[in-house]
């Protein structure tokens, strides 16, 4: 079955066909490093990590580009509050973000690109937009994109340029704009703000949206395959990107497939720094294992919202433990595999992943497999299948799967004793194992062991 993805642009599931065979050029909006990243950010980056791992698993050669917005109003403000240099603040939180991603097993990004290292590309695009009549100068203020020159504005979000009026951020603010929704491409810097030499003012800095298109044009050209981000970026950010790139290149579509992740909610409300209801990744990892967090994210579809709650995290922890138990048990098992079951499981798994990366259904297939394998037996091939799935999900823990030889021997001796109806000896071995941190569970199919926590 061909891979299908839900495209925000067409609002439909479409067959995935990159422009050049198996090569995929993919861009995901990165962070603005002015604070620690929270678990809402982590949701989006983990879910894209799984999507990209699945594409690579399917033989796609993915170039995953992610920008770092290291110059922005929020960085300037925060740096002022803390009496730091904006660029130092940005570098510090970028480092912390990379640490968080590392803890979460997010390792699929091919290249990180900082805005401040692409000022030449940004200025070039601003100049093109200005030369082509899309950008206009407000003296002593900035260069703005004229929305009335780009009638297709709104095609991604289904919103109009009038709606953009309520979406302007501080940098886009000016009473002299032609249309209220016009957004800033380049801003004249105030004396105490970071500033780059430019042909228009006495030094300026980039607007919010322009870095993405300047960076993606540099690495991918004016058109590419996939652009993703969290849902709140659809408008005005991604809409502005389309306007900038299609206006400056004259080529359509700027991006073929637009993918957006749903929010992480707390009691029904989106988790956001501005709402003050956020939990940093760092704090969440003090309470939960990173694999549990990953499992929690992929237990929901990437486009769906997910509620962050202690109960759901606890549930994730228990579910994941069931998978780890199984892996531990089949790892060194000599039992025969059920080839039919393995084949069917793999087919079903791929079917759901090919259906717009339906991770909850793919996980359900894995849980059915585990249940059936306990009934029908499972060995080396079952273990290998779990490893194969985990190349995509990266949620399992194998280290604990190694039980040392002495303990394995004891388990065998106990089984022998049970067979010979020497229950006193069997019970004694069970007790000895328990003291060593191993519990045993006798099932119809044989004994299963588990490490005590
Ligand atoms: Zn972006």
PDB file of N, CA and C in Angstrom, residues 406-418 422-440 447:
ATOM      1  N   UNK A 406      23.795 -17.253  35.714  1.00  0.00           N
ATOM      2  CA  UNK A 406      23.507 -17.926  36.968  1.00  0.00           C
ATOM      3  C   UNK A 406      22.001 -17.909  37.253  1.00  0.00           C
ATOM      4  N   UNK A 407      21.378 -16.728  37.011  1.00  0.00           N
ATOM      5  CA  UNK A 407      19.947 -16.614  37.256  1.00  0.00           C
ATOM      6  C   UNK A 407      19.155 -17.464  36.266  1.00  0.00           C
ATOM      7  N   UNK A 408      19.611 -17.443  35.018  1.00  0.00           N
ATOM      8  CA  UNK A 408      18.939 -18.283  34.012  1.00  0.00           C
ATOM      9  C   UNK A 408      18.974 -19.760  34.420  1.00  0.00           C
ATOM     10  N   UNK A 409      20.124 -20.150  34.962  1.00  0.00           N
ATOM     11  CA  UNK A 409      20.288 -21.538  35.392  1.00  0.00           C
ATOM     12  C   UNK A 409      19.296 -21.863  36.515  1.00  0.00           C
ATOM     13  N   UNK A 410      19.170 -20.920  37.456  1.00  0.00           N
ATOM     14  CA  UNK A 410      18.244 -21.120  38.573  1.00  0.00           C
ATOM     15  C   UNK A 410      16.806 -21.278  38.077  1.00  0.00           C
ATOM     16  N   UNK A 411      16.426 -20.453  37.087  1.00  0.00           N
ATOM     17  CA  UNK A 411      15.056 -20.548  36.555  1.00  0.00           C
ATOM     18  C   UNK A 411      14.834 -21.944  35.964  1.00  0.00           C
ATOM     19  N   UNK A 412      15.829 -22.418  35.230  1.00  0.00           N
ATOM     20  CA  UNK A 412      15.729 -23.771  34.631  1.00  0.00           C
ATOM     21  C   UNK A 412      15.615 -24.852  35.702  1.00  0.00           C
ATOM     22  N   UNK A 413      16.447 -24.730  36.742  1.00  0.00           N
ATOM     23  CA  UNK A 413      16.418 -25.709  37.839  1.00  0.00           C
ATOM     24  C   UNK A 413      15.045 -25.744  38.500  1.00  0.00           C
ATOM     25  N   UNK A 414      14.471 -24.554  38.633  1.00  0.00           N
ATOM     26  CA  UNK A 414      13.154 -24.501  39.266  1.00  0.00           C
ATOM     27  C   UNK A 414      12.107 -25.190  38.386  1.00  0.00           C
ATOM     28  N   UNK A 415      12.226 -24.975  37.099  1.00  0.00           N
ATOM     29  CA  UNK A 415      11.279 -25.616  36.196  1.00  0.00           C
ATOM     30  C   UNK A 415      11.395 -27.134  36.273  1.00  0.00           C
ATOM     31  N   UNK A 416      12.640 -27.579  36.328  1.00  0.00           N
ATOM     32  CA  UNK A 416      12.887 -29.010  36.484  1.00  0.00           C
ATOM     33  C   UNK A 416      12.224 -29.531  37.759  1.00  0.00           C
ATOM     34  N   UNK A 417      12.458 -28.793  38.844  1.00  0.00           N
ATOM     35  CA  UNK A 417      11.900 -29.186  40.140  1.00  0.00           C
ATOM     36  C   UNK A 417      10.381 -29.271  40.075  1.00  0.00           C
ATOM     37  N   UNK A 418       9.795 -28.304  39.398  1.00  0.00           N
ATOM     38  CA  UNK A 418       8.328 -28.308  39.275  1.00  0.00           C
ATOM     39  C   UNK A 418       7.845 -29.520  38.493  1.00  0.00           C
ATOM     40  N   UNK A 422       8.786 -31.496  42.817  1.00  0.00           N
ATOM     41  CA  UNK A 422       9.535 -31.143  44.032  1.00  0.00           C
ATOM     42  C   UNK A 422       9.224 -29.680  44.348  1.00  0.00           C
ATOM     43  N   UNK A 423       8.003 -29.458  44.874  1.00  0.00           N
ATOM     44  CA  UNK A 423       7.540 -28.089  45.046  1.00  0.00           C
ATOM     45  C   UNK A 423       8.301 -27.321  46.116  1.00  0.00           C
ATOM     46  N   UNK A 424       8.816 -28.048  47.114  1.00  0.00           N
ATOM     47  CA  UNK A 424       9.580 -27.370  48.164  1.00  0.00           C
ATOM     48  C   UNK A 424      10.814 -26.711  47.541  1.00  0.00           C
ATOM     49  N   UNK A 425      11.505 -27.481  46.668  1.00  0.00           N
ATOM     50  CA  UNK A 425      12.706 -26.937  46.035  1.00  0.00           C
ATOM     51  C   UNK A 425      12.335 -25.782  45.091  1.00  0.00           C
ATOM     52  N   UNK A 426      11.260 -25.979  44.332  1.00  0.00           N
ATOM     53  CA  UNK A 426      10.819 -24.945  43.381  1.00  0.00           C
ATOM     54  C   UNK A 426      10.517 -23.638  44.113  1.00  0.00           C
ATOM     55  N   UNK A 427       9.822 -23.766  45.247  1.00  0.00           N
ATOM     56  CA  UNK A 427       9.476 -22.567  46.017  1.00  0.00           C
ATOM     57  C   UNK A 427      10.703 -21.884  46.595  1.00  0.00           C
ATOM     58  N   UNK A 428      11.672 -22.716  46.988  1.00  0.00           N
ATOM     59  CA  UNK A 428      12.879 -22.136  47.564  1.00  0.00           C
ATOM     60  C   UNK A 428      13.632 -21.325  46.490  1.00  0.00           C
ATOM     61  N   UNK A 429      13.730 -21.904  45.283  1.00  0.00           N
ATOM     62  CA  UNK A 429      14.415 -21.179  44.207  1.00  0.00           C
ATOM     63  C   UNK A 429      13.671 -19.881  43.868  1.00  0.00           C
ATOM     64  N   UNK A 430      12.340 -19.970  43.857  1.00  0.00           N
ATOM     65  CA  UNK A 430      11.549 -18.775  43.575  1.00  0.00           C
ATOM     66  C   UNK A 430      11.868 -17.675  44.595  1.00  0.00           C
ATOM     67  N   UNK A 431      11.951 -18.102  45.863  1.00  0.00           N
ATOM     68  CA  UNK A 431      12.237 -17.152  46.935  1.00  0.00           C
ATOM     69  C   UNK A 431      13.652 -16.561  46.781  1.00  0.00           C
ATOM     70  N   UNK A 432      14.613 -17.447  46.433  1.00  0.00           N
ATOM     71  CA  UNK A 432      15.987 -16.964  46.219  1.00  0.00           C
ATOM     72  C   UNK A 432      16.037 -15.927  45.105  1.00  0.00           C
ATOM     73  N   UNK A 433      15.293 -16.213  44.031  1.00  0.00           N
ATOM     74  CA  UNK A 433      15.265 -15.290  42.893  1.00  0.00           C
ATOM     75  C   UNK A 433      14.640 -13.963  43.292  1.00  0.00           C
ATOM     76  N   UNK A 434      13.595 -14.059  44.100  1.00  0.00           N
ATOM     77  CA  UNK A 434      12.917 -12.843  44.535  1.00  0.00           C
ATOM     78  C   UNK A 434      13.890 -11.950  45.317  1.00  0.00           C
ATOM     79  N   UNK A 435      14.714 -12.601  46.144  1.00  0.00           N
ATOM     80  CA  UNK A 435      15.709 -11.834  46.903  1.00  0.00           C
ATOM     81  C   UNK A 435      16.713 -11.172  45.976  1.00  0.00           C
ATOM     82  N   UNK A 436      16.919 -11.801  44.807  1.00  0.00           N
ATOM     83  CA  UNK A 436      17.858 -11.235  43.824  1.00  0.00           C
ATOM     84  C   UNK A 436      17.153 -10.245  42.880  1.00  0.00           C
ATOM     85  N   UNK A 437      15.864  -9.968  43.159  1.00  0.00           N
ATOM     86  CA  UNK A 437      15.158  -8.956  42.376  1.00  0.00           C
ATOM     87  C   UNK A 437      14.434  -9.473  41.147  1.00  0.00           C
ATOM     88  N   UNK A 438      14.180 -10.785  41.101  1.00  0.00           N
ATOM     89  CA  UNK A 438      13.483 -11.347  39.940  1.00  0.00           C
ATOM     90  C   UNK A 438      12.188 -12.012  40.391  1.00  0.00           C
ATOM     91  N   UNK A 439      11.070 -11.635  39.753  1.00  0.00           N
ATOM     92  CA  UNK A 439       9.838 -12.359  40.067  1.00  0.00           C
ATOM     93  C   UNK A 439       9.496 -13.288  38.920  1.00  0.00           C
ATOM     94  N   UNK A 440       8.829 -14.375  39.262  1.00  0.00           N
ATOM     95  CA  UNK A 440       8.455 -15.346  38.237  1.00  0.00           C
ATOM     96  C   UNK A 440       6.941 -15.425  38.138  1.00  0.00           C
ATOM     97  N   UNK A 447       7.284 -20.411  32.031  1.00  0.00           N
ATOM     98  CA  UNK A 447       7.556 -19.402  33.056  1.00  0.00           C
ATOM     99  C   UNK A 447       8.040 -18.096  32.419  1.00  0.00           C
TER     100      UNK A 447
END
